[in-house]
Amino acid sequence: MADILGIKYQSAKQKLDGKRGVFYSELKSVYDYFHESLEQAKPYNGIFIVNDMHVRCNIVVSDEKVEIKEPGINYAYFHKNYYVVNPTGVKFSKDMKQVLRMDFLPAPKLAILDNDKELLELLKSVSNRYGIDASVYETAQEMMQAVDREDYDGYVIDWLLDYDENSEEVIKKIRSKSETVPIILLTGQLNQHEREIGETIMEYGVELVEKPTRVFILSSILLANLFF
């Protein structure tokens, strides 16, 4: 472990003995060294897309080659380990497979924490448009209670809340429950809190998005994490 992480033997031993913490980046380095994925296998093999709406699904395709695209039939192409079905898309290739069966799964669940009500409603609306079941919370206490009650597929969390409170304790609680669930950290105060935020990224493996939030960028990150 010392060699993998590039640290002293004594430090590695203390980490293994539970006397020192292990950074998310260090945990990922160990998994990468053994060519293992830190992520668990996802319970679906396909994504159904209509306009902006994305739906997780399990798909069975035909092995026969597709020579021509017939109306009224769904076709799937393979992209990033998933079968993608997009009936409204114009893309067609002979690598496509005819879909024999498609079983839809529930929408991924997202929890959003921000003390800005207007931004919360915007993020919820955008999430729903893309097929994500979003729940919104205005305080750290509300979010922490929700983490106890529910299992979410991802989190969007504002760094600075009311009364100069930051969201580190919320992130810490989420990571104690799941080491791999995506956490997207929003901040408009990077210049004032650069060191704290940098340490949080290293410690908990969060992804940073600066405010003012660009909706297309954030939605792309959510799609990449919750579907692809």
C-alpha positions as a LaTeX table, in Angstrom:
\begin{tabular}{lrrr}
\hline
Residue & $x$ (\AA) & $y$ (\AA) & $z$ (\AA) \\
\hline
Met1 & 0.00 & 0.00 & 0.00 \\
Ala2 & 2.87 & 2.36 & 0.80 \\
Asp3 & 4.32 & 1.83 & $-2.69$ \\
Ile4 & 0.95 & 2.26 & $-4.40$ \\
Leu5 & 0.20 & 5.56 & $-2.64$ \\
Gly6 & 3.78 & 6.81 & $-2.53$ \\
Ile7 & 3.72 & 7.27 & 1.25 \\
Lys8 & 5.87 & 6.06 & 4.12 \\
Tyr9 & 5.40 & 2.54 & 5.51 \\
Gln10 & 4.35 & 3.88 & 8.92 \\
Ser11 & 1.65 & 6.09 & 7.37 \\
Ala12 & 0.33 & 3.17 & 5.31 \\
Lys13 & 0.21 & 0.94 & 8.39 \\
Gln14 & $-1.71$ & 3.58 & 10.35 \\
Lys15 & $-4.26$ & 3.81 & 7.52 \\
Leu16 & $-4.68$ & 0.02 & 7.44 \\
Asp17 & $-5.04$ & $-0.05$ & 11.23 \\
Gly18 & $-7.73$ & 2.63 & 11.09 \\
Lys19 & $-5.60$ & 5.17 & 12.97 \\
Arg20 & $-5.48$ & 7.54 & 9.99 \\
Gly21 & $-8.10$ & 8.35 & 7.41 \\
Val22 & $-7.97$ & 7.27 & 3.78 \\
Phe23 & $-8.65$ & 9.90 & 1.11 \\
Tyr24 & $-11.09$ & 9.05 & $-1.66$ \\
Ser25 & $-8.27$ & 9.66 & $-4.18$ \\
Glu26 & $-6.09$ & 7.15 & $-2.30$ \\
Leu27 & $-8.85$ & 4.54 & $-2.32$ \\
Lys28 & $-9.27$ & 5.05 & $-6.06$ \\
Ser29 & $-5.51$ & 4.65 & $-6.58$ \\
Val30 & $-5.60$ & 1.25 & $-4.86$ \\
Tyr31 & $-8.51$ & 0.08 & $-7.04$ \\
Asp32 & $-6.78$ & 1.39 & $-10.17$ \\
Tyr33 & $-3.56$ & $-0.44$ & $-9.26$ \\
Phe34 & $-5.39$ & $-3.77$ & $-9.23$ \\
His35 & $-7.37$ & $-2.83$ & $-12.37$ \\
Glu36 & $-10.64$ & $-2.91$ & $-10.48$ \\
Ser37 & $-13.52$ & $-0.46$ & $-10.70$ \\
Leu38 & $-14.52$ & 1.45 & $-7.61$ \\
Glu39 & $-18.03$ & 1.71 & $-9.02$ \\
Gln40 & $-20.53$ & $-1.10$ & $-8.61$ \\
Ala41 & $-22.04$ & $-2.66$ & $-11.73$ \\
Lys42 & $-25.16$ & $-0.78$ & $-12.77$ \\
Pro43 & $-28.45$ & $-2.74$ & $-12.88$ \\
Tyr44 & $-29.30$ & $-1.80$ & $-16.48$ \\
Asn45 & $-27.79$ & $-2.18$ & $-19.93$ \\
Gly46 & $-29.74$ & 0.37 & $-21.94$ \\
Ile47 & $-30.89$ & 3.99 & $-22.15$ \\
Phe48 & $-34.08$ & 5.05 & $-23.93$ \\
Ile49 & $-33.99$ & 8.67 & $-25.14$ \\
Val50 & $-36.85$ & 10.81 & $-26.44$ \\
Asn51 & $-35.84$ & 14.43 & $-27.00$ \\
Asp52 & $-34.27$ & 15.38 & $-23.61$ \\
Met53 & $-35.90$ & 12.60 & $-21.59$ \\
His54 & $-33.63$ & 9.70 & $-20.60$ \\
Val55 & $-34.92$ & 6.41 & $-19.16$ \\
Arg56 & $-32.86$ & 3.54 & $-17.79$ \\
Cys57 & $-33.88$ & 0.16 & $-19.14$ \\
Asn58 & $-32.83$ & $-3.41$ & $-19.78$ \\
Ile59 & $-32.75$ & $-4.30$ & $-23.45$ \\
Val60 & $-32.65$ & $-7.52$ & $-25.45$ \\
Val61 & $-31.50$ & $-7.12$ & $-29.06$ \\
Ser62 & $-31.47$ & $-9.34$ & $-32.13$ \\
Asp63 & $-28.17$ & $-10.73$ & $-33.41$ \\
Glu64 & $-29.22$ & $-10.21$ & $-37.02$ \\
Lys65 & $-27.71$ & $-7.40$ & $-39.08$ \\
Val66 & $-29.93$ & $-4.43$ & $-39.84$ \\
Glu67 & $-29.99$ & $-3.58$ & $-43.54$ \\
Ile68 & $-32.77$ & $-1.01$ & $-43.46$ \\
Lys69 & $-34.54$ & 0.87 & $-40.68$ \\
Glu70 & $-38.24$ & $-0.01$ & $-40.67$ \\
Pro71 & $-40.93$ & 2.29 & $-39.21$ \\
Gly72 & $-42.50$ & 1.32 & $-35.90$ \\
Ile73 & $-39.49$ & $-0.70$ & $-34.75$ \\
Asn74 & $-36.94$ & 0.39 & $-32.15$ \\
Tyr75 & $-33.24$ & 0.05 & $-32.89$ \\
Ala76 & $-30.30$ & 0.33 & $-30.51$ \\
Tyr77 & $-26.68$ & 1.30 & $-30.99$ \\
Phe78 & $-23.91$ & 0.52 & $-28.52$ \\
His79 & $-22.31$ & 3.47 & $-26.74$ \\
Lys80 & $-20.12$ & 3.46 & $-23.62$ \\
Asn81 & $-21.17$ & $-0.07$ & $-22.62$ \\
Tyr82 & $-24.88$ & 0.66 & $-23.05$ \\
Tyr83 & $-27.49$ & 0.06 & $-25.72$ \\
Val84 & $-28.99$ & 3.42 & $-26.65$ \\
Val85 & $-32.45$ & 3.66 & $-28.19$ \\
Asn86 & $-33.36$ & 7.06 & $-29.63$ \\
Pro87 & $-36.54$ & 6.90 & $-31.76$ \\
Thr88 & $-36.45$ & 10.67 & $-32.41$ \\
Gly89 & $-32.82$ & 10.66 & $-33.54$ \\
Val90 & $-31.76$ & 10.60 & $-37.17$ \\
Lys91 & $-28.63$ & 8.53 & $-36.59$ \\
Phe92 & $-28.60$ & 5.18 & $-38.35$ \\
Ser93 & $-25.88$ & 2.66 & $-39.04$ \\
Lys94 & $-25.61$ & $-1.01$ & $-39.93$ \\
Asp95 & $-24.13$ & $-1.60$ & $-36.47$ \\
Met96 & $-27.57$ & $-1.00$ & $-34.99$ \\
Lys97 & $-29.53$ & $-3.91$ & $-33.54$ \\
Gln98 & $-33.28$ & $-4.44$ & $-33.59$ \\
Val99 & $-34.76$ & $-4.24$ & $-30.09$ \\
Leu100 & $-36.69$ & $-7.37$ & $-29.18$ \\
Arg101 & $-37.58$ & $-6.41$ & $-25.63$ \\
Met102 & $-37.23$ & $-3.32$ & $-23.45$ \\
Asp103 & $-38.01$ & $-3.20$ & $-19.71$ \\
Phe104 & $-38.06$ & 0.29 & $-18.20$ \\
Leu105 & $-36.64$ & 1.03 & $-14.75$ \\
Pro106 & $-37.50$ & 3.81 & $-12.25$ \\
Ala107 & $-35.87$ & 7.21 & $-12.73$ \\
Pro108 & $-32.61$ & 7.84 & $-10.87$ \\
Lys109 & $-33.11$ & 9.82 & $-7.66$ \\
Leu110 & $-31.22$ & 13.07 & $-7.11$ \\
Ala111 & $-31.07$ & 15.20 & $-3.93$ \\
Ile112 & $-30.33$ & 18.92 & $-4.31$ \\
Leu113 & $-29.26$ & 21.22 & $-1.45$ \\
Asp114 & $-29.21$ & 25.01 & $-1.88$ \\
Asn115 & $-30.53$ & 27.95 & 0.11 \\
Asp116 & $-31.61$ & 29.74 & $-3.08$ \\
Lys117 & $-35.27$ & 28.80 & $-3.68$ \\
Glu118 & $-35.31$ & 30.02 & $-7.28$ \\
Leu119 & $-32.21$ & 28.01 & $-8.15$ \\
Leu120 & $-33.68$ & 24.95 & $-6.44$ \\
Glu121 & $-36.80$ & 25.14 & $-8.58$ \\
Leu122 & $-34.73$ & 25.64 & $-11.73$ \\
Leu123 & $-32.51$ & 22.64 & $-10.97$ \\
Lys124 & $-35.52$ & 20.49 & $-10.14$ \\
Ser125 & $-37.24$ & 21.47 & $-13.39$ \\
Val126 & $-34.12$ & 20.75 & $-15.46$ \\
Ser127 & $-33.59$ & 17.41 & $-13.71$ \\
Asn128 & $-37.17$ & 16.32 & $-14.34$ \\
Arg129 & $-36.87$ & 17.31 & $-18.00$ \\
Tyr130 & $-33.97$ & 14.89 & $-18.42$ \\
Gly131 & $-35.71$ & 12.01 & $-16.63$ \\
Ile132 & $-34.24$ & 12.49 & $-13.15$ \\
Asp133 & $-36.43$ & 12.34 & $-10.03$ \\
Ala134 & $-35.16$ & 15.34 & $-8.06$ \\
Ser135 & $-35.89$ & 16.24 & $-4.43$ \\
Val136 & $-34.86$ & 19.67 & $-3.13$ \\
Tyr137 & $-33.74$ & 20.82 & 0.33 \\
Glu138 & $-32.98$ & 24.30 & 1.66 \\
Thr139 & $-31.01$ & 23.44 & 4.82 \\
Ala140 & $-28.23$ & 21.07 & 5.79 \\
Gln141 & $-30.45$ & 19.55 & 8.48 \\
Glu142 & $-33.19$ & 18.72 & 5.95 \\
Met143 & $-30.66$ & 17.13 & 3.63 \\
Met144 & $-29.04$ & 15.05 & 6.37 \\
Gln145 & $-32.44$ & 13.74 & 7.45 \\
Ala146 & $-33.17$ & 12.84 & 3.84 \\
Val147 & $-29.85$ & 10.99 & 3.55 \\
Asp148 & $-30.91$ & 8.88 & 6.55 \\
Arg149 & $-34.31$ & 8.11 & 4.99 \\
Glu150 & $-33.50$ & 7.63 & 1.33 \\
Asp151 & $-30.91$ & 6.14 & $-0.99$ \\
Tyr152 & $-30.12$ & 8.63 & $-3.73$ \\
Asp153 & $-28.25$ & 8.01 & $-6.97$ \\
Gly154 & $-26.57$ & 11.42 & $-6.86$ \\
Tyr155 & $-26.33$ & 14.73 & $-5.03$ \\
Val156 & $-26.00$ & 18.39 & $-6.02$ \\
Ile157 & $-24.86$ & 20.46 & $-3.04$ \\
Asp158 & $-24.15$ & 24.15 & $-2.60$ \\
Trp159 & $-20.95$ & 24.78 & $-0.64$ \\
Leu160 & $-21.99$ & 27.89 & 1.31 \\
Leu161 & $-25.35$ & 27.86 & 3.06 \\
Asp162 & $-27.03$ & 30.32 & 5.44 \\
Tyr163 & $-25.07$ & 32.03 & 8.23 \\
Asp164 & $-21.71$ & 31.18 & 6.61 \\
Glu165 & $-22.33$ & 27.46 & 7.21 \\
Asn166 & $-20.68$ & 25.19 & 4.66 \\
Ser167 & $-21.89$ & 21.77 & 3.55 \\
Glu168 & $-18.87$ & 19.66 & 4.55 \\
Glu169 & $-20.78$ & 17.78 & 7.26 \\
Val170 & $-23.48$ & 16.88 & 4.74 \\
Ile171 & $-20.86$ & 15.58 & 2.30 \\
Lys172 & $-19.15$ & 13.65 & 5.10 \\
Lys173 & $-22.45$ & 11.99 & 6.02 \\
Ile174 & $-23.14$ & 11.04 & 2.40 \\
Arg175 & $-19.67$ & 9.52 & 2.03 \\
Ser176 & $-20.13$ & 7.53 & 5.25 \\
Lys177 & $-23.11$ & 5.89 & 3.56 \\
Ser178 & $-21.63$ & 5.51 & 0.06 \\
Glu179 & $-18.04$ & 5.89 & $-1.12$ \\
Thr180 & $-18.98$ & 6.09 & $-4.79$ \\
Val181 & $-22.27$ & 7.99 & $-5.20$ \\
Pro182 & $-21.71$ & 11.11 & $-7.36$ \\
Ile183 & $-21.59$ & 14.40 & $-5.45$ \\
Ile184 & $-21.57$ & 17.64 & $-7.45$ \\
Leu185 & $-20.48$ & 20.67 & $-5.42$ \\
Leu186 & $-21.75$ & 24.12 & $-6.42$ \\
Thr187 & $-19.94$ & 27.27 & $-5.35$ \\
Gly188 & $-19.78$ & 30.94 & $-6.22$ \\
Gln189 & $-17.11$ & 31.59 & $-3.58$ \\
Leu190 & $-14.14$ & 29.67 & $-4.96$ \\
Asn191 & $-11.76$ & 32.62 & $-4.55$ \\
Gln192 & $-12.63$ & 33.03 & $-0.85$ \\
His193 & $-12.77$ & 29.31 & 0.02 \\
Glu194 & $-10.31$ & 27.75 & $-2.42$ \\
Arg195 & $-8.31$ & 25.82 & 0.19 \\
Glu196 & $-11.36$ & 24.43 & 2.02 \\
Ile197 & $-13.03$ & 23.39 & $-1.22$ \\
Gly198 & $-9.80$ & 21.87 & $-2.55$ \\
Glu199 & $-9.42$ & 19.79 & 0.61 \\
Thr200 & $-13.05$ & 18.66 & 0.31 \\
Ile201 & $-12.46$ & 17.54 & $-3.29$ \\
Met202 & $-9.44$ & 15.50 & $-2.19$ \\
Glu203 & $-11.09$ & 14.07 & 0.90 \\
Tyr204 & $-14.49$ & 13.14 & $-0.51$ \\
Gly205 & $-14.09$ & 12.86 & $-4.28$ \\
Val206 & $-16.66$ & 15.52 & $-5.21$ \\
Glu207 & $-16.98$ & 17.23 & $-8.59$ \\
Leu208 & $-16.89$ & 21.04 & $-8.65$ \\
Val209 & $-19.20$ & 23.29 & $-10.69$ \\
Glu210 & $-18.84$ & 27.05 & $-10.29$ \\
Lys211 & $-21.79$ & 29.43 & $-9.99$ \\
Pro212 & $-23.51$ & 31.07 & $-11.77$ \\
Thr213 & $-24.60$ & 27.59 & $-12.78$ \\
Arg214 & $-24.59$ & 26.85 & $-16.51$ \\
Val215 & $-27.61$ & 24.61 & $-16.91$ \\
Phe216 & $-26.31$ & 22.74 & $-19.97$ \\
Ile217 & $-22.98$ & 21.94 & $-18.29$ \\
Leu218 & $-24.63$ & 20.76 & $-15.08$ \\
Ser219 & $-27.23$ & 18.66 & $-16.93$ \\
Ser220 & $-24.43$ & 17.07 & $-19.00$ \\
Ile221 & $-22.59$ & 16.12 & $-15.81$ \\
Leu222 & $-25.79$ & 14.66 & $-14.35$ \\
Leu223 & $-26.47$ & 12.62 & $-17.48$ \\
Ala224 & $-22.90$ & 11.32 & $-17.51$ \\
Asn225 & $-23.12$ & 10.25 & $-13.86$ \\
Leu226 & $-26.70$ & 9.00 & $-13.62$ \\
Phe227 & $-27.14$ & 7.32 & $-17.00$ \\
Phe228 & $-23.85$ & 6.76 & $-18.82$ \\
\hline
\end{tabular}
